[in-house]
Coordinates of C-alpha atoms and ligand atoms in Angstrom, one line a residue:
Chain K
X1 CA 4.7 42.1 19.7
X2 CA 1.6 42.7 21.1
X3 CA 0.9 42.3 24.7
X4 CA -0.5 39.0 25.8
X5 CA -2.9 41.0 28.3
X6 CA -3.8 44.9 27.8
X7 CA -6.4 46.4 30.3
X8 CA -9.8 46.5 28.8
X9 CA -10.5 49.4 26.6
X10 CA -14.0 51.0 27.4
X11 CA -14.8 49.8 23.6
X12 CA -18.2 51.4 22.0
X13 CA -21.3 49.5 22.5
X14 CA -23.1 47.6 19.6
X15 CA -26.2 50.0 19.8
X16 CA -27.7 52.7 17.6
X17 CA -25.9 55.2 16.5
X18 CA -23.0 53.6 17.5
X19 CA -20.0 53.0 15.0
X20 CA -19.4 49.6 13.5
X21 CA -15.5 49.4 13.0
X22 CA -13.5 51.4 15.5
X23 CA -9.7 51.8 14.9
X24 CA -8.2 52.3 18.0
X25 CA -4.3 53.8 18.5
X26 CA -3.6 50.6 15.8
X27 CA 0.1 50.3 14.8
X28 CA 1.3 47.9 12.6
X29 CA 4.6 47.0 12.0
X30 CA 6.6 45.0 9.9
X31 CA 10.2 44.3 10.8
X32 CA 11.6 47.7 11.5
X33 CA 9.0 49.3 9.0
X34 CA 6.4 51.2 10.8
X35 CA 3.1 50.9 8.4
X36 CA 0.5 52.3 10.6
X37 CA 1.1 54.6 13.5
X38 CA -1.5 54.9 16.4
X39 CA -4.1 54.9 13.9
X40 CA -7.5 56.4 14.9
X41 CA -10.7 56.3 12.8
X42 CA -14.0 54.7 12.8
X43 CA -16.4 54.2 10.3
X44 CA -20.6 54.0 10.7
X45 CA -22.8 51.3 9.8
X46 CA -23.9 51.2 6.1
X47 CA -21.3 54.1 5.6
X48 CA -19.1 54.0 2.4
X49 CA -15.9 54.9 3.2
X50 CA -12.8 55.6 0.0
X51 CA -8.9 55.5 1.6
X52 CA -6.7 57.1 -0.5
X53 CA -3.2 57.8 -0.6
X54 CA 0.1 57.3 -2.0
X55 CA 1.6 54.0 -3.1
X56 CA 3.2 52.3 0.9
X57 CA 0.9 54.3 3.0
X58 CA -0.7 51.6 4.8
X59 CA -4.2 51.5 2.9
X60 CA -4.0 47.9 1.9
X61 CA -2.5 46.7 5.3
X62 CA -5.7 48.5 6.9
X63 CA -8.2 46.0 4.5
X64 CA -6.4 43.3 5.8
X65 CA -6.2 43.6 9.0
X66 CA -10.0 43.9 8.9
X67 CA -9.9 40.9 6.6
X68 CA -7.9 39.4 9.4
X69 CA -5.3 38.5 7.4
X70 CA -2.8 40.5 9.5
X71 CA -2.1 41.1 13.5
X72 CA -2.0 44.1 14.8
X73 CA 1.0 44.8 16.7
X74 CA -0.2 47.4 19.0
X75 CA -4.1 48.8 20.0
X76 CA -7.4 47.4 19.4
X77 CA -9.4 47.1 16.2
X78 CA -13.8 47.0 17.1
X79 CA -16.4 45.5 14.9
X80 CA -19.9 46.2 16.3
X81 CA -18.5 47.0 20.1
X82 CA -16.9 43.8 20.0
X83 CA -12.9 43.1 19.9
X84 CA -11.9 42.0 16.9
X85 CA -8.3 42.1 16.8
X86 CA -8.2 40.8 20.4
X87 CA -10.4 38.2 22.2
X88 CA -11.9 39.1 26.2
X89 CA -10.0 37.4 28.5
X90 CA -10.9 37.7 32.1
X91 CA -11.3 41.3 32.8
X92 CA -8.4 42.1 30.5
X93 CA -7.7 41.2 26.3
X94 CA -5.6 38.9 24.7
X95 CA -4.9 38.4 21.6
X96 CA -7.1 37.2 19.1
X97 CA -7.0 33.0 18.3
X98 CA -7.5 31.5 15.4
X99 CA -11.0 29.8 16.5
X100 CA -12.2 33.2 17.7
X101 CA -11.2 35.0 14.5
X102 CA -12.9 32.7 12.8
X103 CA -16.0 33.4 14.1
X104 CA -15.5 36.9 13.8
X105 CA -14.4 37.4 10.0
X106 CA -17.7 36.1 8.8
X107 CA -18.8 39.8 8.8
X108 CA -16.3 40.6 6.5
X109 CA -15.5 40.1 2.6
X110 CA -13.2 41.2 1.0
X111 CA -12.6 41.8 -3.0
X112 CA -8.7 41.6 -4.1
X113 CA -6.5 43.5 -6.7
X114 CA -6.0 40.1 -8.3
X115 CA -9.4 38.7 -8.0
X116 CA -7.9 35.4 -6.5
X117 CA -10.7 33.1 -8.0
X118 CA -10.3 29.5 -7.6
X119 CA -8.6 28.1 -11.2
X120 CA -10.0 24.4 -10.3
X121 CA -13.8 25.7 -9.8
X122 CA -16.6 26.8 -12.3
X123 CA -17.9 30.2 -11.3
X124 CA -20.8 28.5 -9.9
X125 CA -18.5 26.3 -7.5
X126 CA -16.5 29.7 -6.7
X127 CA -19.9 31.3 -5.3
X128 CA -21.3 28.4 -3.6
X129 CA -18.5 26.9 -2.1
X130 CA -18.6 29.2 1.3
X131 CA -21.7 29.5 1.7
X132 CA -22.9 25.8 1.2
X133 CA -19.2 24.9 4.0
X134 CA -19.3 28.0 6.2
X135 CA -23.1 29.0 6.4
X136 CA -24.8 25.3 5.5
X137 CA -26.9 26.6 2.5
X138 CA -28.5 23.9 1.1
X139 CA -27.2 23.0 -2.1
X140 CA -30.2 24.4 -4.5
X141 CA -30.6 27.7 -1.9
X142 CA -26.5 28.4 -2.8
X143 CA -26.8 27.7 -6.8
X144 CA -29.8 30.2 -6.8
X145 CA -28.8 32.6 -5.0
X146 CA -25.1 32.1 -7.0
X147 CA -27.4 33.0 -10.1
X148 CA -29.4 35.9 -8.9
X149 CA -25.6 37.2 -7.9
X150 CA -24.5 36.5 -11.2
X151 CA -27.4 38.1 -13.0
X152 CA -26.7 41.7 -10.5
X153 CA -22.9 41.8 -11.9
X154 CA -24.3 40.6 -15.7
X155 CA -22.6 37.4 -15.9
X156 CA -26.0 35.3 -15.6
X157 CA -24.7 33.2 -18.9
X158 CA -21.3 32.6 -17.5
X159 CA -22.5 30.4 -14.4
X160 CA -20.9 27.2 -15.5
X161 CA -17.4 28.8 -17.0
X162 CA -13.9 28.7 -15.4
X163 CA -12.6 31.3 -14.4
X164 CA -9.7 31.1 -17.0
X165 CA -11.6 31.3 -19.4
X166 CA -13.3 35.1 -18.1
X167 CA -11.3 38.6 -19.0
X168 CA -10.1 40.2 -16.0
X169 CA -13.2 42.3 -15.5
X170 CA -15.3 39.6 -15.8
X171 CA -13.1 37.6 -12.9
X172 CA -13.6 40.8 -10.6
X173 CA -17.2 40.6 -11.4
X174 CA -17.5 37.2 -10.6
X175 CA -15.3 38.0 -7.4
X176 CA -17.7 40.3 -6.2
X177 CA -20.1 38.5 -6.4
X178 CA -18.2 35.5 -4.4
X179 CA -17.7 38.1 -1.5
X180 CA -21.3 39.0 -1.5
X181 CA -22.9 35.8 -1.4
X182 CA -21.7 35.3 1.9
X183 CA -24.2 38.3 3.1
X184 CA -21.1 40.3 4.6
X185 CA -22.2 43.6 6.8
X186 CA -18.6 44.7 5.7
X187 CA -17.3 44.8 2.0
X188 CA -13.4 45.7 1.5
X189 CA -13.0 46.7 -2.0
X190 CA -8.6 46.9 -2.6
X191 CA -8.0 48.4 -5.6
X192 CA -10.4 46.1 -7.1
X193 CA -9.4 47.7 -10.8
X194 CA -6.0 48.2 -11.2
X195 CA -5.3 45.0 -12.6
X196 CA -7.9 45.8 -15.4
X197 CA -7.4 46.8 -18.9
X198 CA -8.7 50.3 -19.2
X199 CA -11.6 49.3 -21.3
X200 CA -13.1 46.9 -18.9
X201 CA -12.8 49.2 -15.5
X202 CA -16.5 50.8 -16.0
X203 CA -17.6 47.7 -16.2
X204 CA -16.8 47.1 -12.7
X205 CA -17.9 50.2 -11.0
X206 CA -20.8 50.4 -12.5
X207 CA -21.7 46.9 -10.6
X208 CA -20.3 48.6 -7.3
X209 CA -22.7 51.5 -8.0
X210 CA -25.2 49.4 -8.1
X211 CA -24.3 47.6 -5.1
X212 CA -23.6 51.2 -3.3
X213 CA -27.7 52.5 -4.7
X214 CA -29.2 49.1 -3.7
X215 CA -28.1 47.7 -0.7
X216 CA -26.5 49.3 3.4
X217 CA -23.4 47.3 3.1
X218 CA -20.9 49.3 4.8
X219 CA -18.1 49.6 2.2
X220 CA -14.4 50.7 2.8
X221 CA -12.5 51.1 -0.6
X222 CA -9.1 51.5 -1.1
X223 CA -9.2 53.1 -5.1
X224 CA -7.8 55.7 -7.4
X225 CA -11.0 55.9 -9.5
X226 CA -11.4 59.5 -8.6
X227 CA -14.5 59.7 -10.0
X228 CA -16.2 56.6 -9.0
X229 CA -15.0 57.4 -5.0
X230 CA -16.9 60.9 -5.4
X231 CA -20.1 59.1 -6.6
X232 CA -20.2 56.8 -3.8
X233 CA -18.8 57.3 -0.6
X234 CA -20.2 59.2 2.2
X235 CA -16.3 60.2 3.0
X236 CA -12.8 60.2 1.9
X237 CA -9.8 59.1 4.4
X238 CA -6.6 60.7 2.8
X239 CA -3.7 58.6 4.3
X240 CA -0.1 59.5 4.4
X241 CA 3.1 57.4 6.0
X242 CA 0.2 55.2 8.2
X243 CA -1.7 58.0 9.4
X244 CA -4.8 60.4 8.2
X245 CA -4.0 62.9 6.4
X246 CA -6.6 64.8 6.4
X247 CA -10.4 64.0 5.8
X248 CA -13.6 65.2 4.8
X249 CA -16.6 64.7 2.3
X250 CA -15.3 63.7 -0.8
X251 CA -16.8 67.1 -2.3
X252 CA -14.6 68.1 -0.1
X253 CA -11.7 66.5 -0.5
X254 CA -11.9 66.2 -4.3
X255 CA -12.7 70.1 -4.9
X256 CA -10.9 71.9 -2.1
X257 CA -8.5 70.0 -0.2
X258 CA -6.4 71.8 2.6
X259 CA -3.4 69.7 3.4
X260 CA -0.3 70.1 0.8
X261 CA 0.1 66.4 0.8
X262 CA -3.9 65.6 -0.1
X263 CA -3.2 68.3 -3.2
X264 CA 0.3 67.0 -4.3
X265 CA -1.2 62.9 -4.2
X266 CA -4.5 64.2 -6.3
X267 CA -2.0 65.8 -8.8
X268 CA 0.1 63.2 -9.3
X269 CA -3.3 60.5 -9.8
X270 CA -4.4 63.1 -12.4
X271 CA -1.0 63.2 -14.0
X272 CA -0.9 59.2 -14.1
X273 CA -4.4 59.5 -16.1
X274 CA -5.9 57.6 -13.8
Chain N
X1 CA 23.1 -18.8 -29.9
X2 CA 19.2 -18.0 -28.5
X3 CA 17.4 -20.9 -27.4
X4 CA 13.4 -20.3 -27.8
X5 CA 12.5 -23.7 -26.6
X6 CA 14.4 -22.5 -23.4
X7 CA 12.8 -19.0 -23.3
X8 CA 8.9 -20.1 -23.7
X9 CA 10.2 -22.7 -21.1
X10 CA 10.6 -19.6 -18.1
X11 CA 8.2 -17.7 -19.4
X12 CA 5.7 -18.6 -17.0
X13 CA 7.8 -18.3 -14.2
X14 CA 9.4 -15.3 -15.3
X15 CA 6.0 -13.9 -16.0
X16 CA 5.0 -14.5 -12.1
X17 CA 7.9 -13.0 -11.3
X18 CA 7.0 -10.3 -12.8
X19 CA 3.7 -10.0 -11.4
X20 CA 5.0 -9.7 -8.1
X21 CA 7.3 -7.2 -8.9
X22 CA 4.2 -5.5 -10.2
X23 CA 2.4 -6.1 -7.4
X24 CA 5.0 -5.0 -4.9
X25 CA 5.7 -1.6 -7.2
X26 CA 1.7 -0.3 -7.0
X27 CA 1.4 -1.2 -3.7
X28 CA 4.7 0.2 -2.5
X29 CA 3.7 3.3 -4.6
X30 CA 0.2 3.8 -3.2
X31 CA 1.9 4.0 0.1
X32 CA 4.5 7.1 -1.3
X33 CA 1.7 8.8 -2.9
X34 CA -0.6 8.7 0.4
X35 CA 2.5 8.8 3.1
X36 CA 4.5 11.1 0.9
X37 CA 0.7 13.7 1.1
X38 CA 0.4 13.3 4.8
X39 CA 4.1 14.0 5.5
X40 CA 4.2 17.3 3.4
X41 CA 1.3 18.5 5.3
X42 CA 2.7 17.9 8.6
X43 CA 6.1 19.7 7.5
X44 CA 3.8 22.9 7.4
X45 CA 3.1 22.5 11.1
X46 CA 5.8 24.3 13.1
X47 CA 8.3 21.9 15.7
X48 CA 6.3 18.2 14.1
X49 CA 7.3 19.3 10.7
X50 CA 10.7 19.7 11.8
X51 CA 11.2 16.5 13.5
X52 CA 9.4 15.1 9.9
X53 CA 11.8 16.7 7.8
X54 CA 14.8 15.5 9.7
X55 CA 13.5 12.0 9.7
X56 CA 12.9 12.4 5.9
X57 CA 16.5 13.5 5.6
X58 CA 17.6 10.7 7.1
X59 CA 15.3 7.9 4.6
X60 CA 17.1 9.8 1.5
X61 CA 20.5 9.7 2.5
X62 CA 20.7 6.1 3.0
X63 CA 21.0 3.7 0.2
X64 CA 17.1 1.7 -0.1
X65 CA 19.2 -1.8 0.1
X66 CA 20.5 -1.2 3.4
X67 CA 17.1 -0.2 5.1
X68 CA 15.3 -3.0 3.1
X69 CA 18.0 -5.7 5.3
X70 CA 18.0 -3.8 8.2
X71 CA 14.1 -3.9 8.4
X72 CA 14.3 -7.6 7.2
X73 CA 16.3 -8.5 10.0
X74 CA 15.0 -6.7 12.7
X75 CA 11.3 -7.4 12.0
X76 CA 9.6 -10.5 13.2
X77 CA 10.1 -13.5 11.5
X78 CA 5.8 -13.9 11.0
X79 CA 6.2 -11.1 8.9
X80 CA 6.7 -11.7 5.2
X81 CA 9.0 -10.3 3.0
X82 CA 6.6 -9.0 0.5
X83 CA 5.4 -6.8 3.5
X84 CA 8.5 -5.4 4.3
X85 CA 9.6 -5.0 0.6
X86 CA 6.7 -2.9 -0.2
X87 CA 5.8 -1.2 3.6
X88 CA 9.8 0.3 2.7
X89 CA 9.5 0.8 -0.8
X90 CA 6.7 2.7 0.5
X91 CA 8.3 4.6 2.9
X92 CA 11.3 5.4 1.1
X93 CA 9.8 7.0 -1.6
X94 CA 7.5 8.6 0.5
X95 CA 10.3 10.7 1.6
X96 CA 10.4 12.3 -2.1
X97 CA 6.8 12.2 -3.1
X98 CA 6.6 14.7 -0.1
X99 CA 9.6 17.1 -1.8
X100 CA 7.1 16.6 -5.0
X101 CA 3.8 17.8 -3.0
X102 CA 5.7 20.6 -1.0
X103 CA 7.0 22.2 -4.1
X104 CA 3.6 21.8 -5.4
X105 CA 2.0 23.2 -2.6
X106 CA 4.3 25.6 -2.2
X107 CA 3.4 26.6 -6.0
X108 CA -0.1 27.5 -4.7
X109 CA -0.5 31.3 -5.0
X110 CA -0.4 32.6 -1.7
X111 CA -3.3 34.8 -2.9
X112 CA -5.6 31.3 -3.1
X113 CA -4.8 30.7 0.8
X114 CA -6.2 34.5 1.4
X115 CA -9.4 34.2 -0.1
X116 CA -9.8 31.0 1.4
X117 CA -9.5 32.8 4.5
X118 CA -11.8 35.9 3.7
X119 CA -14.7 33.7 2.6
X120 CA -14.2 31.6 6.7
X121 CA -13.5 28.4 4.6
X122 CA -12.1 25.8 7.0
X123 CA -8.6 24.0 7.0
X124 CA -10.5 21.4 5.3
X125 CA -12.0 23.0 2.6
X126 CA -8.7 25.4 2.0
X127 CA -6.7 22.2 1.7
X128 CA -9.4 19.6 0.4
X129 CA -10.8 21.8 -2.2
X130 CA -8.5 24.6 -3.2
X131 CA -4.7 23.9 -2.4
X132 CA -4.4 20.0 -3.0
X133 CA -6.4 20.2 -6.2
X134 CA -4.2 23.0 -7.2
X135 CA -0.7 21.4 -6.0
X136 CA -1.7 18.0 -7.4
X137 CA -2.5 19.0 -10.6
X138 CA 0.7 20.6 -10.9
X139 CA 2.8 17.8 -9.7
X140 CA 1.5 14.8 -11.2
X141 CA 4.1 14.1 -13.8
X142 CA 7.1 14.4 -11.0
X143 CA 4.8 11.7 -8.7
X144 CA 4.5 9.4 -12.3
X145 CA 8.5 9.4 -12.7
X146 CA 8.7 8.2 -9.1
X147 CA 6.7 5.7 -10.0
X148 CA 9.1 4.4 -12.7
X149 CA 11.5 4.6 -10.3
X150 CA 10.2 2.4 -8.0
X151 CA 9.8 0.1 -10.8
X152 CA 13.3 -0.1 -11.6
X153 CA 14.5 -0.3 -7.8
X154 CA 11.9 -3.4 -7.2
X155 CA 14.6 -5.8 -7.7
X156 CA 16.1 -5.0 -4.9
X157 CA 13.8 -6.8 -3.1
X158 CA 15.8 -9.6 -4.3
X159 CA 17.9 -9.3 -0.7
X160 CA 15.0 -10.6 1.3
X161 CA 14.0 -13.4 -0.6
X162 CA 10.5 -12.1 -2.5
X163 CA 10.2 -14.0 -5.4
X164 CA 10.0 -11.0 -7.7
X165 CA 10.9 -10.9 -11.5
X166 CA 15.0 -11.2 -11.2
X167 CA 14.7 -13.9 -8.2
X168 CA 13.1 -16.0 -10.6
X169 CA 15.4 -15.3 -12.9
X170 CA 18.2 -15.9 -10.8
X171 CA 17.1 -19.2 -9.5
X172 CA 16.6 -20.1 -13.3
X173 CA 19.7 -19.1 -14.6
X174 CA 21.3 -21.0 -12.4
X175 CA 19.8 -23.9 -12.6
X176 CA 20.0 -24.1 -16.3
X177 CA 23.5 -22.6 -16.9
X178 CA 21.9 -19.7 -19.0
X179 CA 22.3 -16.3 -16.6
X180 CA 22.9 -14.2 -19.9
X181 CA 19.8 -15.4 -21.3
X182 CA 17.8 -14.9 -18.4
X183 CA 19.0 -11.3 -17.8
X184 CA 18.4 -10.6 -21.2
X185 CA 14.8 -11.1 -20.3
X186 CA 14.5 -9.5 -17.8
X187 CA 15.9 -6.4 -19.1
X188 CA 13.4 -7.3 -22.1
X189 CA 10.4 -7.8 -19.5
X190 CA 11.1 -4.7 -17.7
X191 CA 10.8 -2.5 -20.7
X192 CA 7.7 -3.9 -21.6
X193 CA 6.5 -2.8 -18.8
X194 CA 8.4 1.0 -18.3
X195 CA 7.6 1.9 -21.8
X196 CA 3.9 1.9 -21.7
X197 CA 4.0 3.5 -18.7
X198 CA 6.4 6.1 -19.1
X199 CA 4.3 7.1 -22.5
X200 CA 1.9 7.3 -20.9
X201 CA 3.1 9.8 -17.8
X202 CA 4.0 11.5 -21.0
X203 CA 0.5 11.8 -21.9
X204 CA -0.8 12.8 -18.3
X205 CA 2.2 15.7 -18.2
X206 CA 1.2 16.9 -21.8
X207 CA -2.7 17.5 -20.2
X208 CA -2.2 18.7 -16.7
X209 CA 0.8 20.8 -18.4
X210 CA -1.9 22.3 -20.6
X211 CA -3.5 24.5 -17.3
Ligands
LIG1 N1 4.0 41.3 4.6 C1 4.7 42.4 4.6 N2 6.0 42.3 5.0 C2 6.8 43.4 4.9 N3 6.4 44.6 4.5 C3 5.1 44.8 4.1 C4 4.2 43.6 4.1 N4 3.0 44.1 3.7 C5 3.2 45.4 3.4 N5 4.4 45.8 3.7 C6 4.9 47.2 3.5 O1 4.0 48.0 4.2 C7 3.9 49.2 3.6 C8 2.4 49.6 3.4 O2 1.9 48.6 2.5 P1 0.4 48.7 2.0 O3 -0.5 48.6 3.1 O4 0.3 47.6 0.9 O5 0.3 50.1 1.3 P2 -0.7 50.7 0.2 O6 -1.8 49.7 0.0 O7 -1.2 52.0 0.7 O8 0.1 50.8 -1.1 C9 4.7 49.1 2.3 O9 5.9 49.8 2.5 C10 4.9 47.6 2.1 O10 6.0 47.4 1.4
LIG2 MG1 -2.3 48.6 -1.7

């Protein structure tokens, strides 16, 4: 349980140079299971940041608790010097409440595994519904800018289709796109191609690169596209049993890892043909 | 033997009788479907849901007769029975139209609740335009066989006096010595009536099935 009021962390400072998500001594438990265990990282503004790690080790349940889709149990999560997992309270924190969250998790989208699409919607209703009932888009701004989104991840023609009626890389297309029309500073990507049949996967990253070239979305990305986490990201977060395993560029980290565990997890995703 | 002279004779009155019972069935049901929505929804909020649930409990596991007399008699006499017929048809079935949205709701992948959340939607949008739609959908046959049954339990309102299809045909069998007759139309009426529709909750099932 968290505490209802923690003394006020000197928390970074929304300025230059500054980072823009702070992880601060963040554990996260479920039951008895300890997930993550006085985690520690931050991550910059417009940086593009791969977790990796085995199957259990906490990577998803980090995305979400960005997403705000989890609590933490203990320590603070920052977005721009701000709490985010807790609200100010007097001199002191409490935790966060569902109005205040709400506020807060505009900044972040998030892309799923399972795409999570809305059956009852066209792909145009998918796109516009947040931002014509969160932001107040007009109605024509929304549908336009729904088709320039559609037209970045090649699905210009496929505006007025439901999503049942996509393949599975085309639903992860139109997902993206979904997240992005609500102009998030932070993208969470979770493994946003294992669902796919192999033959549709490049399809995918190759929108993401594009994303990654054109715009200064900062990006975290939970993957085991090898490949596709050396071309992008400025760094590679190798997690283990809810903490960092080790770290580094992903030259680095691809080429010449140091840590046993980081070497034994690459060999098995190689193995897997992944 | 059958006496046809007789039968076109109640028709009309059997006919009205029917019409009420009609009447009293839609109305009755366009309280469950509405009550039976807002009740599910509350049972997701924590300590009112509970309260709701027990209170639900309670409308199931008593027979429909008993709390259409006891509201009878304990509700002013300026209220009609018609009122009371359908406000506890209503309310009664109410109690398992909200079984039929829960399970429905419930059917929602948890997965459509979490990127409601991630895009900021509010509670109103989640439910208005994502989960209900969704859960409704799926539900819709179970809510059109309640409505069949509420058809079938109309009669009952027989006990307070509403001059539905077997009042009528109560008073006339009596009067004319011909209570086989009369039942025999009214079985006859009814499923003239409950065919049609059920073929055509058939029909809905078959297309909101299909998805
Ligand atoms: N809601 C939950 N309740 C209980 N255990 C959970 C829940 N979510 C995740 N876990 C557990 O937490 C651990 C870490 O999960 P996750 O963050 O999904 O790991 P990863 O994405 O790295 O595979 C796993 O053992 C998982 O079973
Ligand atoms: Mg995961």
């Amino acid at each position: 349980m968290p505490p209802s009021e923690t003394p006020l962390h000197e928390g970074p400072q929304g300025v230059e140079g500054q980072p823009l998500i702070v992880f601060d001594q963040v554990v996260k438990r479920f039951g008895d299971l300890t997930v993550l265990d006085h985690l520690d990282f931050q991550v910059d503004p417009g940086e593009r940041v791969t977790l990796i790690g085995p199957s259990g080790s906490g990577k998803t349940t980090i995305l979400r608790l960005l997403m705000t889709l989890e609590k933490v149990t203990e320590g603070h999560i920052w977005v721009d010097g701000e709490p985010f997992s807790h609200m100010p309270r007097g001199s002191g924190l409490a935790p966060a409440s569902e109005s205040y969250l709400r506020a807060k998790r505009r900044r972040v989208g998030m892309v799923f595994q399972q795409f999570n699409l809305f059956p009852n919607m066209t792909v145009r209703q998918n796109i516009t519904e947040a931002p014509i009932h969160v932001l107040g888009t007009p109605k024509d701004e929304a549908n336009q800018r729904a088709s320039d989104l559609l037209d970045l991840v090649g699905l210009g023609e496929k505006i007025d289709a439901h999503p049942t009626q996509l393949s599975g890389g085309q639903q992860q297309r139109v997902a993206i796109a979904r997240a992005l029309a609500m102009q998030p500073e932070i993208l969470l990507l979770d493994e946003v191609t294992s669902a796919l049949d192999p033959e549709l996967v490049a399809g995918v990253l190759d929108v993401l690169r594009e994303i990654a070239e054109t715009t200064d979305i900062t990006m975290l990305c939970v993957t085991h596209e090898m490949g596709f986490a050396r071309d992008v990201s400025h760094r590679v977060l190798m997690f283990d049993q809810g903490q960092i395993a080790e770290e580094g560029h992903p030259d680095q980290i691809f080429g010449d890892p140091r840590e046993e565990r980081t070497k034994s997890f690459l060999r098995s995703v190689l193995d897997n043909g992944d | 033997m059958w006496d046809f002279e007789f039968t076109l004779e109640v028709m009309p009155d059997l006919l009205e009788g029917l019409w009420i019972t009609v009447q009293a069935t839609v109305m009755g049901y366009l309280i469950a479907l509405a009550l039976g929505l807002a009740i599910a929804m509350v049972r997701r909020v924590p300590y009112a849901g509970g309260v709701v649930h027990a209170v639900m409990e309670f409308i199931r596991t008593t027979p429909l007769l008993v709390q259409l007399v006891f509201v009878f008699l304990v509700a002013p006499s300026t209220v009609s029975g018609m009122t009371i017929g359908v406000v506890v048809l209503g309310v009664h079935y109410s109690a398992y139209t909200a079984e039929v949205y829960r399970s429905g709701i419930e059917g929602v992948a948890k997965g459509q609740w979490e990127a409601a959340r991630a895009l900021s939607l509010p509670a109103r949008r989640t439910w208005g335009a994502i989960v209900l739609p969704q859960a409704i959908r799926k539900v819709i046959p179970a809510l059109g066989n309640y409505l069949i049954a509420m058809f079938k339990d109309t009669p009952l309102l027989f006990a307070i006096g509403v001059a539905e299809l077997l009042t009528q045909a109560q008073r006339l069998g009596a009067a004319n010595f011909r209570v086989v007759e009369m039942y025999t139309l009214v079985g006859f009426l009814f499923l003239i009536v409950s065919i049609p529709s059920a073929i055509l909750i058939r029909r809905l099932e078959r297309r909101y099935a299909a998805v």
